[in-house]
GROMACS .gro file of C-alpha atoms in nm:
model
  452
    1UNK     CA    1   0.168  -3.321  -0.961
    2UNK     CA    2   0.209  -2.919  -0.944
    3UNK     CA    3   0.585  -2.817  -0.929
    4UNK     CA    4   0.656  -2.479  -0.802
    5UNK     CA    5   0.975  -2.472  -0.949
    6UNK     CA    6   0.859  -2.553  -1.283
    7UNK     CA    7   0.584  -2.259  -1.269
    8UNK     CA    8   0.807  -2.028  -1.143
    9UNK     CA    9   1.064  -2.097  -1.405
   10UNK     CA   10   0.962  -1.836  -1.685
   11UNK     CA   11   0.868  -1.530  -1.423
   12UNK     CA   12   1.058  -1.230  -1.456
   13UNK     CA   13   1.211  -1.093  -1.134
   14UNK     CA   14   1.034  -0.741  -1.176
   15UNK     CA   15   0.730  -0.601  -1.088
   16UNK     CA   16   0.460  -0.640  -1.354
   17UNK     CA   17   0.317  -0.317  -1.355
   18UNK     CA   18   0.638  -0.159  -1.422
   19UNK     CA   19   0.755  -0.403  -1.694
   20UNK     CA   20   0.541  -0.205  -1.922
   21UNK     CA   21   0.573  -0.044  -2.284
   22UNK     CA   22   0.377   0.277  -2.121
   23UNK     CA   23   0.648   0.392  -1.863
   24UNK     CA   24   0.719   0.766  -1.932
   25UNK     CA   25   1.115   0.828  -2.035
   26UNK     CA   26   1.297   0.875  -1.722
   27UNK     CA   27   1.321   1.239  -1.658
   28UNK     CA   28   1.619   1.431  -1.593
   29UNK     CA   29   1.792   1.502  -1.244
   30UNK     CA   30   1.803   1.837  -1.069
   31UNK     CA   31   2.122   2.048  -1.142
   32UNK     CA   32   2.212   2.358  -1.004
   33UNK     CA   33   2.004   2.514  -0.755
   34UNK     CA   34   1.598   2.617  -0.799
   35UNK     CA   35   1.342   2.776  -0.543
   36UNK     CA   36   1.000   2.707  -0.478
   37UNK     CA   37   0.686   2.801  -0.284
   38UNK     CA   38   0.661   2.406  -0.217
   39UNK     CA   39   0.923   2.097  -0.243
   40UNK     CA   40   0.801   1.748  -0.216
   41UNK     CA   41   1.036   1.473  -0.152
   42UNK     CA   42   0.928   1.167  -0.290
   43UNK     CA   43   0.734   1.072  -0.626
   44UNK     CA   44   0.530   0.775  -0.472
   45UNK     CA   45   0.157   0.847  -0.435
   46UNK     CA   46   0.186   1.073  -0.165
   47UNK     CA   47   0.416   1.335  -0.310
   48UNK     CA   48   0.240   1.293  -0.645
   49UNK     CA   49  -0.101   1.344  -0.471
   50UNK     CA   50   0.051   1.637  -0.289
   51UNK     CA   51   0.206   1.786  -0.612
   52UNK     CA   52  -0.190   1.753  -0.789
   53UNK     CA   53  -0.374   1.882  -0.513
   54UNK     CA   54  -0.110   2.185  -0.415
   55UNK     CA   55  -0.185   2.308  -0.794
   56UNK     CA   56  -0.547   2.238  -0.736
   57UNK     CA   57  -0.600   2.471  -0.452
   58UNK     CA   58  -0.338   2.730  -0.560
   59UNK     CA   59  -0.262   2.701  -0.954
   60UNK     CA   60   0.013   2.982  -0.923
   61UNK     CA   61   0.210   2.795  -0.646
   62UNK     CA   62   0.547   2.748  -0.796
   63UNK     CA   63   0.583   2.350  -0.712
   64UNK     CA   64   0.901   2.135  -0.731
   65UNK     CA   65   0.908   1.749  -0.669
   66UNK     CA   66   1.237   1.530  -0.637
   67UNK     CA   67   1.243   1.171  -0.661
   68UNK     CA   68   1.555   0.950  -0.554
   69UNK     CA   69   1.470   0.713  -0.893
   70UNK     CA   70   1.202   0.705  -1.079
   71UNK     CA   71   0.827   0.832  -1.060
   72UNK     CA   72   0.639   0.520  -0.903
   73UNK     CA   73   0.918   0.266  -0.885
   74UNK     CA   74   0.887   0.143  -0.512
   75UNK     CA   75   0.579   0.068  -0.324
   76UNK     CA   76   0.347   0.292  -0.565
   77UNK     CA   77   0.409   0.036  -0.883
   78UNK     CA   78   0.480  -0.296  -0.651
   79UNK     CA   79   0.158  -0.292  -0.491
   80UNK     CA   80  -0.152  -0.504  -0.573
   81UNK     CA   81  -0.370  -0.227  -0.659
   82UNK     CA   82  -0.648  -0.213  -0.420
   83UNK     CA   83  -0.747   0.153  -0.385
   84UNK     CA   84  -0.933   0.123  -0.074
   85UNK     CA   85  -1.164   0.402   0.090
   86UNK     CA   86  -1.051   0.281   0.436
   87UNK     CA   87  -0.818   0.556   0.605
   88UNK     CA   88  -0.741   0.311   0.931
   89UNK     CA   89  -0.632  -0.006   0.758
   90UNK     CA   90  -1.014  -0.144   0.804
   91UNK     CA   91  -1.290  -0.068   1.027
   92UNK     CA   92  -1.182  -0.288   1.316
   93UNK     CA   93  -0.840  -0.126   1.336
   94UNK     CA   94  -1.057   0.235   1.291
   95UNK     CA   95  -1.310   0.176   1.566
   96UNK     CA   96  -1.050   0.008   1.821
   97UNK     CA   97  -0.834   0.346   1.804
   98UNK     CA   98  -1.084   0.609   1.722
   99UNK     CA   99  -1.394   0.503   1.850
  100UNK     CA  100  -1.558   0.861   1.883
  101UNK     CA  101  -1.433   1.001   1.564
  102UNK     CA  102  -1.471   0.663   1.325
  103UNK     CA  103  -1.802   0.760   1.155
  104UNK     CA  104  -1.608   1.100   1.050
  105UNK     CA  105  -1.289   0.876   0.932
  106UNK     CA  106  -1.555   0.647   0.769
  107UNK     CA  107  -1.679   0.917   0.567
  108UNK     CA  108  -1.369   1.095   0.459
  109UNK     CA  109  -1.215   0.777   0.342
  110UNK     CA  110  -1.543   0.740   0.083
  111UNK     CA  111  -1.527   1.109  -0.022
  112UNK     CA  112  -1.163   1.038  -0.065
  113UNK     CA  113  -1.217   0.739  -0.308
  114UNK     CA  114  -1.494   0.956  -0.482
  115UNK     CA  115  -1.270   1.224  -0.546
  116UNK     CA  116  -0.977   1.003  -0.662
  117UNK     CA  117  -1.218   0.865  -0.935
  118UNK     CA  118  -1.370   1.238  -1.024
  119UNK     CA  119  -0.999   1.319  -1.069
  120UNK     CA  120  -0.921   1.008  -1.312
  121UNK     CA  121  -1.213   1.123  -1.543
  122UNK     CA  122  -1.139   1.433  -1.539
  123UNK     CA  123  -0.786   1.417  -1.643
  124UNK     CA  124  -0.873   1.108  -1.868
  125UNK     CA  125  -0.619   0.882  -1.635
  126UNK     CA  126  -0.654   0.528  -1.830
  127UNK     CA  127  -0.569   0.293  -1.501
  128UNK     CA  128  -0.783   0.058  -1.529
  129UNK     CA  129  -0.985   0.176  -1.215
  130UNK     CA  130  -1.276  -0.038  -1.132
  131UNK     CA  131  -1.505   0.003  -0.854
  132UNK     CA  132  -1.533  -0.365  -0.756
  133UNK     CA  133  -1.569  -0.357  -0.424
  134UNK     CA  134  -1.399  -0.626  -0.190
  135UNK     CA  135  -1.462  -0.975  -0.130
  136UNK     CA  136  -1.289  -1.140   0.206
  137UNK     CA  137  -1.305  -1.501   0.246
  138UNK     CA  138  -1.319  -1.730   0.533
  139UNK     CA  139  -1.086  -2.039   0.465
  140UNK     CA  140  -1.091  -2.181   0.858
  141UNK     CA  141  -1.417  -2.228   1.053
  142UNK     CA  142  -1.296  -1.980   1.322
  143UNK     CA  143  -1.347  -1.683   1.071
  144UNK     CA  144  -1.680  -1.727   0.925
  145UNK     CA  145  -1.840  -1.542   1.233
  146UNK     CA  146  -1.624  -1.233   1.171
  147UNK     CA  147  -1.784  -1.195   0.816
  148UNK     CA  148  -2.150  -1.210   0.890
  149UNK     CA  149  -2.371  -0.944   0.858
  150UNK     CA  150  -2.478  -0.700   0.577
  151UNK     CA  151  -2.277  -0.842   0.297
  152UNK     CA  152  -2.205  -1.198   0.401
  153UNK     CA  153  -2.200  -1.504   0.195
  154UNK     CA  154  -2.257  -1.810   0.250
  155UNK     CA  155  -2.042  -2.128   0.109
  156UNK     CA  156  -2.234  -2.178  -0.195
  157UNK     CA  157  -2.312  -1.809  -0.252
  158UNK     CA  158  -1.928  -1.704  -0.221
  159UNK     CA  159  -1.807  -1.985  -0.426
  160UNK     CA  160  -2.060  -1.859  -0.706
  161UNK     CA  161  -1.862  -1.517  -0.694
  162UNK     CA  162  -1.546  -1.720  -0.700
  163UNK     CA  163  -1.518  -2.100  -0.710
  164UNK     CA  164  -1.234  -2.229  -0.459
  165UNK     CA  165  -1.280  -2.539  -0.256
  166UNK     CA  166  -1.084  -2.380   0.005
  167UNK     CA  167  -1.380  -2.100   0.062
  168UNK     CA  168  -1.619  -2.176   0.351
  169UNK     CA  169  -1.778  -1.833   0.374
  170UNK     CA  170  -1.734  -1.452   0.257
  171UNK     CA  171  -1.841  -1.091   0.286
  172UNK     CA  172  -1.896  -0.844  -0.018
  173UNK     CA  173  -1.811  -0.512   0.067
  174UNK     CA  174  -1.948  -0.288  -0.256
  175UNK     CA  175  -1.873   0.017  -0.238
  176UNK     CA  176  -1.553   0.096  -0.061
  177UNK     CA  177  -1.285  -0.087  -0.293
  178UNK     CA  178  -1.189  -0.013  -0.660
  179UNK     CA  179  -0.906  -0.207  -0.825
  180UNK     CA  180  -0.634  -0.010  -1.041
  181UNK     CA  181  -0.308  -0.060  -1.254
  182UNK     CA  182  -0.115   0.149  -0.979
  183UNK     CA  183   0.190   0.239  -1.244
  184UNK     CA  184  -0.051   0.375  -1.508
  185UNK     CA  185  -0.202   0.559  -1.206
  186UNK     CA  186   0.103   0.716  -1.090
  187UNK     CA  187   0.258   0.825  -1.450
  188UNK     CA  188  -0.078   0.947  -1.511
  189UNK     CA  189  -0.097   1.189  -1.189
  190UNK     CA  190   0.280   1.271  -1.255
  191UNK     CA  191   0.128   1.377  -1.615
  192UNK     CA  192  -0.156   1.578  -1.483
  193UNK     CA  193   0.090   1.749  -1.201
  194UNK     CA  194   0.371   1.829  -1.525
  195UNK     CA  195   0.079   1.978  -1.703
  196UNK     CA  196  -0.055   2.206  -1.450
  197UNK     CA  197   0.341   2.353  -1.415
  198UNK     CA  198   0.479   2.112  -1.165
  199UNK     CA  199   0.887   2.066  -1.241
  200UNK     CA  200   0.983   1.668  -1.145
  201UNK     CA  201   1.320   1.585  -1.139
  202UNK     CA  202   1.411   1.222  -1.115
  203UNK     CA  203   1.730   1.062  -0.957
  204UNK     CA  204   1.776   1.347  -0.729
  205UNK     CA  205   1.857   1.221  -0.418
  206UNK     CA  206   1.785   1.425  -0.081
  207UNK     CA  207   2.092   1.441   0.111
  208UNK     CA  208   2.005   1.670   0.360
  209UNK     CA  209   1.739   1.908   0.537
  210UNK     CA  210   1.840   2.251   0.657
  211UNK     CA  211   1.604   2.431   0.885
  212UNK     CA  212   1.582   2.756   0.665
  213UNK     CA  213   1.386   2.486   0.408
  214UNK     CA  214   1.725   2.410   0.161
  215UNK     CA  215   1.701   2.076   0.052
  216UNK     CA  216   2.061   1.963  -0.060
  217UNK     CA  217   2.039   1.728  -0.371
  218UNK     CA  218   2.284   1.473  -0.495
  219UNK     CA  219   2.623   1.642  -0.474
  220UNK     CA  220   2.561   1.992  -0.686
  221UNK     CA  221   2.199   2.035  -0.637
  222UNK     CA  222   1.980   2.247  -0.389
  223UNK     CA  223   1.616   2.334  -0.353
  224UNK     CA  224   1.537   2.627  -0.166
  225UNK     CA  225   1.194   2.618  -0.088
  226UNK     CA  226   0.896   2.802   0.160
  227UNK     CA  227   0.757   2.482   0.236
  228UNK     CA  228   0.829   2.120   0.196
  229UNK     CA  229   0.589   1.807   0.214
  230UNK     CA  230   0.791   1.471   0.280
  231UNK     CA  231   0.638   1.179   0.103
  232UNK     CA  232   0.945   0.946   0.167
  233UNK     CA  233   0.758   0.667   0.342
  234UNK     CA  234   0.978   0.378   0.361
  235UNK     CA  235   1.274   0.531   0.252
  236UNK     CA  236   1.510   0.684   0.539
  237UNK     CA  237   1.361   1.046   0.625
  238UNK     CA  238   1.538   1.383   0.641
  239UNK     CA  239   1.389   1.416   0.950
  240UNK     CA  240   1.563   1.203   1.229
  241UNK     CA  241   1.279   1.245   1.478
  242UNK     CA  242   1.043   1.025   1.272
  243UNK     CA  243   1.215   0.753   1.187
  244UNK     CA  244   1.179   0.525   1.504
  245UNK     CA  245   0.813   0.478   1.395
  246UNK     CA  246   0.841   0.313   1.063
  247UNK     CA  247   1.037  -0.023   0.977
  248UNK     CA  248   1.032  -0.191   0.641
  249UNK     CA  249   0.839  -0.505   0.605
  250UNK     CA  250   0.855  -0.682   0.273
  251UNK     CA  251   0.575  -0.835   0.099
  252UNK     CA  252   0.619  -1.065  -0.234
  253UNK     CA  253   0.372  -1.110  -0.497
  254UNK     CA  254   0.300  -1.337  -0.809
  255UNK     CA  255   0.181  -1.286  -1.159
  256UNK     CA  256   0.008  -1.550  -1.360
  257UNK     CA  257  -0.008  -1.593  -1.729
  258UNK     CA  258  -0.332  -1.449  -1.884
  259UNK     CA  259  -0.615  -1.682  -1.854
  260UNK     CA  260  -0.784  -1.813  -2.109
  261UNK     CA  261  -1.178  -1.809  -2.142
  262UNK     CA  262  -1.222  -2.156  -2.032
  263UNK     CA  263  -1.003  -2.121  -1.701
  264UNK     CA  264  -1.208  -1.764  -1.597
  265UNK     CA  265  -1.538  -2.019  -1.651
  266UNK     CA  266  -1.391  -2.273  -1.436
  267UNK     CA  267  -1.356  -2.023  -1.169
  268UNK     CA  268  -1.630  -1.777  -1.243
  269UNK     CA  269  -1.536  -1.415  -1.073
  270UNK     CA  270  -1.750  -1.222  -1.317
  271UNK     CA  271  -1.730  -0.939  -1.102
  272UNK     CA  272  -1.377  -0.889  -1.083
  273UNK     CA  273  -1.360  -0.795  -0.684
  274UNK     CA  274  -1.058  -0.764  -0.507
  275UNK     CA  275  -0.988  -1.058  -0.257
  276UNK     CA  276  -0.821  -1.170   0.038
  277UNK     CA  277  -0.883  -1.429   0.283
  278UNK     CA  278  -0.930  -1.392   0.656
  279UNK     CA  279  -0.601  -1.530   0.824
  280UNK     CA  280  -0.351  -1.299   1.007
  281UNK     CA  281  -0.109  -1.434   0.727
  282UNK     CA  282  -0.355  -1.385   0.451
  283UNK     CA  283  -0.324  -1.408   0.069
  284UNK     CA  284  -0.469  -1.078  -0.149
  285UNK     CA  285  -0.564  -1.123  -0.500
  286UNK     CA  286  -0.724  -0.972  -0.792
  287UNK     CA  287  -0.794  -0.972  -1.180
  288UNK     CA  288  -0.584  -0.740  -1.387
  289UNK     CA  289  -0.719  -0.552  -1.731
  290UNK     CA  290  -0.579  -0.890  -1.965
  291UNK     CA  291  -0.715  -1.151  -1.714
  292UNK     CA  292  -0.403  -1.230  -1.490
  293UNK     CA  293  -0.436  -1.314  -1.140
  294UNK     CA  294  -0.186  -1.117  -0.881
  295UNK     CA  295  -0.140  -1.344  -0.617
  296UNK     CA  296   0.057  -1.159  -0.300
  297UNK     CA  297   0.104  -1.154   0.058
  298UNK     CA  298   0.122  -1.453   0.351
  299UNK     CA  299   0.482  -1.385   0.417
  300UNK     CA  300   0.533  -1.050   0.617
  301UNK     CA  301   0.926  -1.028   0.622
  302UNK     CA  302   1.119  -0.800   0.827
  303UNK     CA  303   1.504  -0.808   0.773
  304UNK     CA  304   1.719  -0.731   1.060
  305UNK     CA  305   1.880  -0.331   1.067
  306UNK     CA  306   1.560  -0.163   0.894
  307UNK     CA  307   1.751  -0.144   0.572
  308UNK     CA  308   1.582  -0.132   0.229
  309UNK     CA  309   1.788  -0.361   0.021
  310UNK     CA  310   1.730  -0.440  -0.355
  311UNK     CA  311   1.888  -0.815  -0.271
  312UNK     CA  312   1.538  -0.829  -0.063
  313UNK     CA  313   1.282  -0.800  -0.342
  314UNK     CA  314   1.362  -1.173  -0.441
  315UNK     CA  315   1.312  -1.416  -0.190
  316UNK     CA  316   1.304  -1.771  -0.352
  317UNK     CA  317   1.118  -1.932  -0.034
  318UNK     CA  318   0.865  -1.719  -0.051
  319UNK     CA  319   0.738  -1.750  -0.401
  320UNK     CA  320   0.751  -2.137  -0.394
  321UNK     CA  321   0.540  -2.084  -0.095
  322UNK     CA  322   0.284  -1.868  -0.271
  323UNK     CA  323   0.281  -2.088  -0.582
  324UNK     CA  324   0.161  -2.384  -0.389
  325UNK     CA  325  -0.090  -2.188  -0.202
  326UNK     CA  326  -0.193  -2.062  -0.557
  327UNK     CA  327  -0.285  -2.443  -0.661
  328UNK     CA  328  -0.441  -2.504  -0.316
  329UNK     CA  329  -0.678  -2.251  -0.364
  330UNK     CA  330  -0.759  -2.270  -0.734
  331UNK     CA  331  -0.681  -2.653  -0.812
  332UNK     CA  332  -0.860  -2.611  -1.150
  333UNK     CA  333  -0.580  -2.405  -1.259
  334UNK     CA  334  -0.318  -2.650  -1.196
  335UNK     CA  335  -0.044  -2.607  -1.475
  336UNK     CA  336  -0.058  -2.239  -1.510
  337UNK     CA  337   0.270  -2.060  -1.556
  338UNK     CA  338   0.366  -1.721  -1.360
  339UNK     CA  339   0.532  -1.465  -1.579
  340UNK     CA  340   0.649  -1.199  -1.275
  341UNK     CA  341   0.758  -1.231  -0.947
  342UNK     CA  342   0.857  -0.964  -0.688
  343UNK     CA  343   0.886  -0.807  -0.356
  344UNK     CA  344   0.872  -0.407  -0.206
  345UNK     CA  345   0.925  -0.287   0.125
  346UNK     CA  346   0.608  -0.165   0.282
  347UNK     CA  347   0.650   0.119   0.532
  348UNK     CA  348   0.491  -0.026   0.842
  349UNK     CA  349   0.406   0.156   1.171
  350UNK     CA  350   0.265   0.021   1.501
  351UNK     CA  351  -0.109   0.142   1.439
  352UNK     CA  352  -0.111   0.039   1.075
  353UNK     CA  353  -0.226   0.350   0.905
  354UNK     CA  354  -0.076   0.672   0.835
  355UNK     CA  355   0.080   0.933   1.127
  356UNK     CA  356   0.141   1.275   1.019
  357UNK     CA  357   0.343   1.625   1.186
  358UNK     CA  358   0.525   1.920   1.100
  359UNK     CA  359   0.874   2.009   1.202
  360UNK     CA  360   1.059   2.330   1.174
  361UNK     CA  361   0.820   2.573   1.287
  362UNK     CA  362   0.591   2.449   1.060
  363UNK     CA  363   0.757   2.458   0.748
  364UNK     CA  364   0.773   2.105   0.680
  365UNK     CA  365   0.506   1.863   0.693
  366UNK     CA  366   0.488   1.456   0.651
  367UNK     CA  367   0.276   1.194   0.600
  368UNK     CA  368   0.411   0.849   0.673
  369UNK     CA  369   0.312   0.449   0.802
  370UNK     CA  370   0.041   0.364   0.538
  371UNK     CA  371   0.125  -0.006   0.604
  372UNK     CA  372   0.039  -0.137   0.275
  373UNK     CA  373  -0.290   0.052   0.227
  374UNK     CA  374  -0.171   0.384   0.084
  375UNK     CA  375  -0.311   0.357  -0.286
  376UNK     CA  376  -0.592   0.525  -0.179
  377UNK     CA  377  -0.504   0.695   0.191
  378UNK     CA  378  -0.215   0.840   0.029
  379UNK     CA  379  -0.439   1.116  -0.134
  380UNK     CA  380  -0.544   1.219   0.221
  381UNK     CA  381  -0.241   1.219   0.357
  382UNK     CA  382  -0.101   1.461   0.106
  383UNK     CA  383  -0.441   1.715   0.201
  384UNK     CA  384  -0.357   1.654   0.539
  385UNK     CA  385  -0.001   1.761   0.447
  386UNK     CA  386  -0.109   2.040   0.259
  387UNK     CA  387  -0.334   2.152   0.548
  388UNK     CA  388  -0.067   2.171   0.779
  389UNK     CA  389   0.179   2.344   0.613
  390UNK     CA  390  -0.085   2.601   0.522
  391UNK     CA  391  -0.154   2.665   0.915
  392UNK     CA  392  -0.517   2.587   0.829
  393UNK     CA  393  -0.767   2.420   1.094
  394UNK     CA  394  -0.958   2.174   0.917
  395UNK     CA  395  -1.190   1.870   0.958
  396UNK     CA  396  -0.880   1.686   0.859
  397UNK     CA  397  -0.609   1.827   1.120
  398UNK     CA  398  -0.890   1.814   1.390
  399UNK     CA  399  -0.876   1.469   1.378
  400UNK     CA  400  -0.733   1.275   1.684
  401UNK     CA  401  -0.589   1.035   1.414
  402UNK     CA  402  -0.399   1.333   1.240
  403UNK     CA  403  -0.304   1.499   1.612
  404UNK     CA  404  -0.144   1.162   1.741
  405UNK     CA  405   0.136   0.933   1.625
  406UNK     CA  406   0.200   0.563   1.706
  407UNK     CA  407   0.400   0.352   1.931
  408UNK     CA  408   0.760   0.421   1.787
  409UNK     CA  409   0.985   0.088   1.762
  410UNK     CA  410   1.250  -0.021   1.979
  411UNK     CA  411   1.640   0.002   1.848
  412UNK     CA  412   1.778  -0.344   1.706
  413UNK     CA  413   1.816  -0.589   1.826
  414UNK     CA  414   1.497  -0.542   2.035
  415UNK     CA  415   1.277  -0.483   1.719
  416UNK     CA  416   1.398  -0.768   1.541
  417UNK     CA  417   1.344  -1.001   1.811
  418UNK     CA  418   0.969  -0.843   1.891
  419UNK     CA  419   0.878  -0.898   1.514
  420UNK     CA  420   0.989  -1.204   1.485
  421UNK     CA  421   0.813  -1.321   1.830
  422UNK     CA  422   0.486  -1.125   1.667
  423UNK     CA  423   0.488  -1.336   1.333
  424UNK     CA  424   0.555  -1.633   1.460
  425UNK     CA  425   0.263  -1.591   1.747
  426UNK     CA  426   0.035  -1.472   1.468
  427UNK     CA  427   0.107  -1.783   1.287
  428UNK     CA  428   0.018  -1.977   1.587
  429UNK     CA  429  -0.310  -1.813   1.601
  430UNK     CA  430  -0.380  -1.917   1.262
  431UNK     CA  431  -0.340  -2.268   1.364
  432UNK     CA  432  -0.517  -2.265   1.688
  433UNK     CA  433  -0.877  -2.129   1.587
  434UNK     CA  434  -0.772  -1.768   1.618
  435UNK     CA  435  -0.669  -1.758   1.974
  436UNK     CA  436  -0.424  -1.465   2.025
  437UNK     CA  437  -0.184  -1.582   2.306
  438UNK     CA  438  -0.025  -1.399   2.615
  439UNK     CA  439   0.234  -1.211   2.391
  440UNK     CA  440  -0.005  -1.067   2.113
  441UNK     CA  441  -0.267  -0.964   2.389
  442UNK     CA  442  -0.015  -0.787   2.577
  443UNK     CA  443   0.085  -0.571   2.223
  444UNK     CA  444  -0.345  -0.537   2.204
  445UNK     CA  445  -0.326  -0.364   2.532
  446UNK     CA  446  -0.027  -0.127   2.422
  447UNK     CA  447  -0.210  -0.023   2.105
  448UNK     CA  448   0.015  -0.239   1.901
  449UNK     CA  449  -0.236  -0.520   1.841
  450UNK     CA  450  -0.079  -0.688   1.536
  451UNK     CA  451  -0.386  -0.828   1.358
  452UNK     CA  452  -0.271  -0.894   0.951
   0.00000   0.00000   0.00000
């Protein structure tokens, strides 16, 4: 009889990716005053890609990056490591919002993923990048129809790829997704940036942003920059005007101990695809380089007040639920233990994919709101910010997706009430054959159609 408490007993309350001997030593905090052509705020994927791309565009550019904690410590180092070509949080969301330009967005996304792969090869970034594609599975009868078309797998075919008695059908998209070790990717990008001359300062918290391009850092330091790129994402932006557009939603993850050869043979997974199921409350999972299974998702938790708090990183009730769902999906692995359990905040916006803009007469640019699909799209976001800061009209900046912003979230307590009502309605839809109630249909009509 499976016991979730026993399975989780040895799980360390830290992100697996960051619990590594490969993690670089801490960099010093900024002291005194420095100047730069470009200052980047945030040491996650958006900021790191902005640093690398800025130097690739202009090797002589003086670039400074400041990070409030450690490089890659937040969403960048806590996610599932799905590096997707989609810039729009999936095809359905993109086609619904930007039907006239979706073909362009799809092409740009694939070009962006190809460029990520080329960068890793060029700079020898070892982050277990594998272009496996993504396997989406149906676990309820009403989900099967959505997986028809090119790449469709019937029950027998999907279970030949990955064997679970819960799978009814599947869809294997073979080209638009890679799996990656996200922390090693971040550390590799930081190395490339520093080798190109970027100065990186950790534990350097931005306390203020002035219209003249001065960033106040900690209590005793400043950066004066001609241009500023903000990659703060889920954290409180120095720009008050964009704060209403995102809320922090917490996602939770488990990591198993390494599977034996016999255990792998029992479930298959020879092609090592990243996998997700088709529910509104969905699980995502993948294999690591050492044959562990990362198992996350389902509960997406919003805490009252839009706060990002360390104490929210651990949620025992969700970890127990995830462990139970894992064994329901893979009963042949009952008895396996979990070595890591963690959570983290995602910068969620109402259109589910990044939005962009400028402030202070074009001296400051931002990209935010990736809603969980930022591993790949963050490079595109960095390029958009650099285009905007340069004042260039490019294919990217002419996109309606780039020129428009999502609907902002209301203040508390309305935000909390609305999000909780939406979560309950999504769960009910999963139990009711996918039928969306009046509340969800109203959100669809307003352009806030939550579907995941």
